[in-house]
mmCIF file of N, CA and C and ligand atoms in Angstrom:
data_model
loop_
_atom_site.group_PDB
_atom_site.id
_atom_site.type_symbol
_atom_site.label_atom_id
_atom_site.label_comp_id
_atom_site.label_asym_id
_atom_site.label_seq_id
_atom_site.Cartn_x
_atom_site.Cartn_y
_atom_site.Cartn_z
ATOM 1 N N MET F 1 98.159 70.068 117.951
ATOM 2 C CA MET F 1 98.898 70.998 117.104
ATOM 3 C C MET F 1 99.026 70.438 115.694
ATOM 4 N N ILE F 2 99.052 71.328 114.717
ATOM 5 C CA ILE F 2 99.290 70.947 113.336
ATOM 6 C C ILE F 2 100.446 71.788 112.809
ATOM 7 N N HIS F 3 100.940 71.430 111.630
ATOM 8 C CA HIS F 3 102.053 72.159 111.018
ATOM 9 C C HIS F 3 101.626 72.707 109.669
ATOM 10 N N PHE F 4 102.118 73.896 109.364
ATOM 11 C CA PHE F 4 101.928 74.456 108.024
ATOM 12 C C PHE F 4 103.239 75.121 107.627
ATOM 13 N N PHE F 5 103.316 75.525 106.385
ATOM 14 C CA PHE F 5 104.557 76.105 105.873
ATOM 15 C C PHE F 5 104.318 77.536 105.431
ATOM 16 N N PHE F 6 105.165 78.441 105.903
ATOM 17 C CA PHE F 6 105.096 79.838 105.491
ATOM 18 C C PHE F 6 106.442 80.210 104.898
ATOM 19 N N GLU F 7 106.432 80.534 103.621
ATOM 20 C CA GLU F 7 107.671 80.829 102.895
ATOM 21 C C GLU F 7 108.686 79.687 103.063
ATOM 22 N N GLY F 8 108.164 78.481 103.082
ATOM 23 C CA GLY F 8 109.016 77.298 103.164
ATOM 24 C C GLY F 8 109.419 76.890 104.563
ATOM 25 N N ASN F 9 109.100 77.713 105.561
ATOM 26 C CA ASN F 9 109.453 77.381 106.947
ATOM 27 C C ASN F 9 108.287 76.669 107.631
ATOM 28 N N SER F 10 108.572 75.591 108.345
ATOM 29 C CA SER F 10 107.546 74.842 109.057
ATOM 30 C C SER F 10 107.174 75.567 110.347
ATOM 31 N N LEU F 11 105.873 75.848 110.515
ATOM 32 C CA LEU F 11 105.373 76.534 111.707
ATOM 33 C C LEU F 11 104.252 75.712 112.332
ATOM 34 N N GLU F 12 104.010 75.943 113.621
ATOM 35 C CA GLU F 12 102.942 75.233 114.327
ATOM 36 C C GLU F 12 101.699 76.107 114.437
ATOM 37 N N ALA F 13 100.555 75.445 114.493
ATOM 38 C CA ALA F 13 99.283 76.147 114.706
ATOM 39 C C ALA F 13 98.347 75.222 115.464
ATOM 40 N N SER F 14 97.312 75.814 116.007
ATOM 41 C CA SER F 14 96.269 75.021 116.666
ATOM 42 C C SER F 14 95.154 74.760 115.675
ATOM 43 N N GLU F 15 94.638 73.552 115.675
ATOM 44 C CA GLU F 15 93.530 73.212 114.792
ATOM 45 C C GLU F 15 92.368 74.172 115.048
ATOM 46 N N GLY F 16 91.748 74.662 113.993
ATOM 47 C CA GLY F 16 90.611 75.564 114.128
ATOM 48 C C GLY F 16 90.980 77.032 114.060
ATOM 49 N N GLN F 17 92.271 77.359 114.151
ATOM 50 C CA GLN F 17 92.693 78.756 114.037
ATOM 51 C C GLN F 17 92.515 79.234 112.609
ATOM 52 N N THR F 18 92.333 80.543 112.455
ATOM 53 C CA THR F 18 92.452 81.106 111.110
ATOM 54 C C THR F 18 93.939 81.161 110.764
ATOM 55 N N LEU F 19 94.196 81.251 109.471
ATOM 56 C CA LEU F 19 95.584 81.386 109.036
ATOM 57 C C LEU F 19 96.197 82.666 109.592
ATOM 58 N N ALA F 20 95.442 83.753 109.615
ATOM 59 C CA ALA F 20 95.947 85.020 110.163
ATOM 60 C C ALA F 20 96.350 84.859 111.625
ATOM 61 N N ALA F 21 95.528 84.203 112.417
ATOM 62 C CA ALA F 21 95.847 83.993 113.834
ATOM 63 C C ALA F 21 97.099 83.147 113.976
ATOM 64 N N ALA F 22 97.226 82.131 113.134
ATOM 65 C CA ALA F 22 98.407 81.264 113.198
ATOM 66 C C ALA F 22 99.666 82.041 112.831
ATOM 67 N N LEU F 23 99.571 82.908 111.825
ATOM 68 C CA LEU F 23 100.744 83.705 111.443
ATOM 69 C C LEU F 23 101.126 84.671 112.559
ATOM 70 N N LEU F 24 100.151 85.345 113.144
ATOM 71 C CA LEU F 24 100.450 86.282 114.233
ATOM 72 C C LEU F 24 101.047 85.554 115.433
ATOM 73 N N ALA F 25 100.520 84.360 115.733
ATOM 74 C CA ALA F 25 101.043 83.577 116.866
ATOM 75 C C ALA F 25 102.491 83.160 116.638
ATOM 76 N N ASN F 26 102.891 83.117 115.368
ATOM 77 C CA ASN F 26 104.273 82.769 115.018
ATOM 78 C C ASN F 26 105.118 84.002 114.708
ATOM 79 N N HIS F 27 104.602 85.183 115.105
ATOM 80 C CA HIS F 27 105.317 86.456 114.945
ATOM 81 C C HIS F 27 105.566 86.820 113.488
ATOM 82 N N GLU F 28 104.727 86.344 112.586
ATOM 83 C CA GLU F 28 104.822 86.715 111.168
ATOM 84 C C GLU F 28 103.834 87.851 110.929
ATOM 85 N N ARG F 29 104.322 89.003 110.530
ATOM 86 C CA ARG F 29 103.482 90.192 110.403
ATOM 87 C C ARG F 29 103.193 90.585 108.958
ATOM 88 N N VAL F 30 104.035 90.221 108.023
ATOM 89 C CA VAL F 30 103.861 90.631 106.622
ATOM 90 C C VAL F 30 103.248 89.480 105.833
ATOM 91 N N THR F 31 102.108 89.771 105.177
ATOM 92 C CA THR F 31 101.455 88.743 104.363
ATOM 93 C C THR F 31 101.528 89.066 102.885
ATOM 94 N N ARG F 32 101.714 90.338 102.538
ATOM 95 C CA ARG F 32 101.790 90.706 101.121
ATOM 96 C C ARG F 32 102.564 92.002 100.968
ATOM 97 N N PHE F 33 102.926 92.296 99.705
ATOM 98 C CA PHE F 33 103.518 93.579 99.342
ATOM 99 C C PHE F 33 102.619 94.223 98.297
ATOM 100 N N THR F 34 102.442 95.531 98.416
ATOM 101 C CA THR F 34 101.519 96.235 97.520
ATOM 102 C C THR F 34 102.061 96.307 96.097
ATOM 103 N N ARG F 35 101.135 96.499 95.149
ATOM 104 C CA ARG F 35 101.539 96.746 93.770
ATOM 105 C C ARG F 35 102.280 98.074 93.707
ATOM 106 N N GLY F 36 103.158 98.217 92.778
ATOM 107 C CA GLY F 36 103.827 99.490 92.531
ATOM 108 C C GLY F 36 104.944 99.781 93.504
ATOM 109 N N LYS F 37 104.613 100.166 94.729
ATOM 110 C CA LYS F 37 105.637 100.591 95.687
ATOM 111 C C LYS F 37 106.131 99.476 96.598
ATOM 112 N N SER F 38 105.551 98.304 96.494
ATOM 113 C CA SER F 38 105.987 97.130 97.284
ATOM 114 C C SER F 38 106.041 97.415 98.781
ATOM 115 N N LYS F 39 105.014 98.074 99.293
ATOM 116 C CA LYS F 39 104.927 98.329 100.735
ATOM 117 C C LYS F 39 104.391 97.087 101.439
ATOM 118 N N PRO F 40 104.941 96.737 102.598
ATOM 119 C CA PRO F 40 104.461 95.546 103.315
ATOM 120 C C PRO F 40 103.094 95.776 103.942
ATOM 121 N N ARG F 41 102.279 94.745 103.907
ATOM 122 C CA ARG F 41 100.961 94.775 104.541
ATOM 123 C C ARG F 41 100.766 93.477 105.320
ATOM 124 N N GLY F 42 99.830 93.528 106.290
ATOM 125 C CA GLY F 42 99.538 92.346 107.091
ATOM 126 C C GLY F 42 98.135 92.431 107.632
ATOM 127 N N VAL F 43 97.848 91.632 108.625
ATOM 128 C CA VAL F 43 96.502 91.588 109.198
ATOM 129 C C VAL F 43 96.156 92.957 109.775
ATOM 130 N N PHE F 44 94.994 93.496 109.362
ATOM 131 C CA PHE F 44 94.569 94.811 109.850
ATOM 132 C C PHE F 44 93.179 94.712 110.484
ATOM 133 N N CYS F 45 92.161 94.417 109.690
ATOM 134 C CA CYS F 45 90.795 94.408 110.238
ATOM 135 C C CYS F 45 90.472 93.069 110.912
ATOM 136 N N GLY F 46 90.964 92.003 110.352
ATOM 137 C CA GLY F 46 90.714 90.671 110.916
ATOM 138 C C GLY F 46 89.326 90.123 110.653
ATOM 139 N N ILE F 47 88.548 90.807 109.813
ATOM 140 C CA ILE F 47 87.176 90.360 109.556
ATOM 141 C C ILE F 47 86.855 90.267 108.068
ATOM 142 N N GLY F 48 87.877 90.294 107.209
ATOM 143 C CA GLY F 48 87.639 90.107 105.784
ATOM 144 C C GLY F 48 87.261 91.354 105.016
ATOM 145 N N ALA F 49 87.419 92.523 105.615
ATOM 146 C CA ALA F 49 86.963 93.744 104.951
ATOM 147 C C ALA F 49 88.070 94.520 104.239
ATOM 148 N N CYS F 50 89.304 94.472 104.709
ATOM 149 C CA CYS F 50 90.339 95.377 104.197
ATOM 150 C C CYS F 50 91.223 94.779 103.098
ATOM 151 N N PHE F 51 91.296 93.498 103.007
ATOM 152 C CA PHE F 51 92.122 92.788 102.012
ATOM 153 C C PHE F 51 93.621 93.027 102.205
ATOM 154 N N ASP F 52 94.042 93.505 103.357
ATOM 155 C CA ASP F 52 95.479 93.691 103.600
ATOM 156 C C ASP F 52 96.195 92.380 103.901
ATOM 157 N N CYS F 53 95.472 91.351 104.216
ATOM 158 C CA CYS F 53 96.087 90.095 104.671
ATOM 159 C C CYS F 53 96.180 89.048 103.564
ATOM 160 N N LEU F 54 96.114 89.494 102.297
ATOM 161 C CA LEU F 54 96.135 88.532 101.193
ATOM 162 C C LEU F 54 97.423 87.716 101.194
ATOM 163 N N VAL F 55 97.275 86.435 100.913
ATOM 164 C CA VAL F 55 98.407 85.509 100.806
ATOM 165 C C VAL F 55 98.119 84.522 99.670
ATOM 166 N N ILE F 56 99.123 83.756 99.347
ATOM 167 C CA ILE F 56 98.972 82.656 98.393
ATOM 168 C C ILE F 56 98.882 81.373 99.209
ATOM 169 N N VAL F 57 97.786 80.646 99.067
ATOM 170 C CA VAL F 57 97.564 79.410 99.822
ATOM 171 C C VAL F 57 97.505 78.231 98.856
ATOM 172 N N ASP F 58 98.419 77.310 99.016
ATOM 173 C CA ASP F 58 98.473 76.132 98.139
ATOM 174 C C ASP F 58 98.381 76.528 96.672
ATOM 175 N N GLY F 59 99.116 77.591 96.316
ATOM 176 C CA GLY F 59 99.202 78.036 94.931
ATOM 177 C C GLY F 59 98.077 78.938 94.468
ATOM 178 N N GLU F 60 97.115 79.206 95.321
ATOM 179 C CA GLU F 60 95.980 80.049 94.950
ATOM 180 C C GLU F 60 96.147 81.441 95.576
ATOM 181 N N SER F 61 96.261 82.459 94.733
ATOM 182 C CA SER F 61 96.513 83.819 95.222
ATOM 183 C C SER F 61 95.223 84.481 95.710
ATOM 184 N N ASN F 62 95.383 85.664 96.305
ATOM 185 C CA ASN F 62 94.274 86.510 96.768
ATOM 186 C C ASN F 62 93.398 85.849 97.831
ATOM 187 N N GLN F 63 94.008 85.082 98.723
ATOM 188 C CA GLN F 63 93.270 84.455 99.818
ATOM 189 C C GLN F 63 93.400 85.327 101.068
ATOM 190 N N ARG F 64 92.283 85.721 101.638
ATOM 191 C CA ARG F 64 92.314 86.524 102.865
ATOM 192 C C ARG F 64 92.628 85.614 104.052
ATOM 193 N N SER F 65 93.800 85.802 104.623
ATOM 194 C CA SER F 65 94.256 84.887 105.675
ATOM 195 C C SER F 65 93.363 84.934 106.910
ATOM 196 N N CYS F 66 92.642 86.047 107.104
ATOM 197 C CA CYS F 66 91.775 86.137 108.278
ATOM 198 C C CYS F 66 90.491 85.334 108.103
ATOM 199 N N LEU F 67 90.239 84.838 106.880
ATOM 200 C CA LEU F 67 89.026 84.058 106.625
ATOM 201 C C LEU F 67 89.317 82.591 106.320
ATOM 202 N N VAL F 68 90.598 82.239 106.213
ATOM 203 C CA VAL F 68 90.982 80.877 105.849
ATOM 204 C C VAL F 68 91.313 80.089 107.106
ATOM 205 N N GLU F 69 90.704 78.920 107.262
ATOM 206 C CA GLU F 69 91.034 78.066 108.406
ATOM 207 C C GLU F 69 92.318 77.295 108.104
ATOM 208 N N ILE F 70 93.208 77.280 109.067
ATOM 209 C CA ILE F 70 94.493 76.602 108.888
ATOM 210 C C ILE F 70 94.280 75.089 108.733
ATOM 211 N N CYS F 71 95.087 74.494 107.861
ATOM 212 C CA CYS F 71 95.032 73.047 107.631
ATOM 213 C C CYS F 71 96.432 72.474 107.747
ATOM 214 N N ASP F 72 96.507 71.241 108.191
ATOM 215 C CA ASP F 72 97.802 70.575 108.318
ATOM 216 C C ASP F 72 98.447 70.476 106.938
ATOM 217 N N GLY F 73 99.715 70.894 106.842
ATOM 218 C CA GLY F 73 100.463 70.802 105.592
ATOM 219 C C GLY F 73 100.222 71.932 104.621
ATOM 220 N N MET F 74 99.417 72.916 105.004
ATOM 221 C CA MET F 74 99.110 74.039 104.120
ATOM 222 C C MET F 74 100.402 74.768 103.732
ATOM 223 N N GLN F 75 100.496 75.118 102.459
ATOM 224 C CA GLN F 75 101.662 75.858 101.954
ATOM 225 C C GLN F 75 101.235 77.304 101.740
ATOM 226 N N VAL F 76 101.864 78.227 102.456
ATOM 227 C CA VAL F 76 101.477 79.631 102.406
ATOM 228 C C VAL F 76 102.683 80.462 101.968
ATOM 229 N N ARG F 77 102.404 81.392 101.038
ATOM 230 C CA ARG F 77 103.485 82.269 100.567
ATOM 231 C C ARG F 77 103.012 83.712 100.638
ATOM 232 N N ILE F 78 103.965 84.626 100.808
ATOM 233 C CA ILE F 78 103.682 86.054 100.751
ATOM 234 C C ILE F 78 103.265 86.416 99.332
ATOM 235 N N GLN F 79 102.235 87.251 99.202
ATOM 236 C CA GLN F 79 101.791 87.677 97.883
ATOM 237 C C GLN F 79 102.480 88.985 97.521
ATOM 238 N N ASP F 80 103.099 89.019 96.342
ATOM 239 C CA ASP F 80 103.812 90.209 95.884
ATOM 240 C C ASP F 80 103.004 90.845 94.757
ATOM 241 N N GLY F 81 102.320 91.946 95.044
ATOM 242 C CA GLY F 81 101.487 92.599 94.042
ATOM 243 C C GLY F 81 100.151 91.907 93.896
ATOM 244 N N ALA F 82 99.550 92.100 92.714
ATOM 245 C CA ALA F 82 98.200 91.541 92.484
ATOM 246 C C ALA F 82 98.256 90.046 92.194
HETATM 247 S S1 FES E 1 92.793 91.496 107.865
HETATM 248 FE FE1 FES E 1 91.419 92.686 106.683
HETATM 249 S S2 FES E 1 90.694 91.273 105.195
HETATM 250 FE FE2 FES E 1 91.977 90.077 106.448
#
């Protein structure tokens, strides 16, 4: 098991998981809020096509969580808008 941080909270994941899988396994469903109306979005397609799972990873925005492999100590934040 490894640990990562989501919105400052320490969560567990299995090595080799995608970030999206790790978030779902920890019952985290919201990864971003839309521009304008701030509607919540989360993992939808799971294959990198819909861009609903965007998050901020280690300070870098617009990362598709379904394509990012989880790393020990990774800092993940919800993305608000673009
Ligand atoms: S869930 Fe669709 S791009 Fe990640």
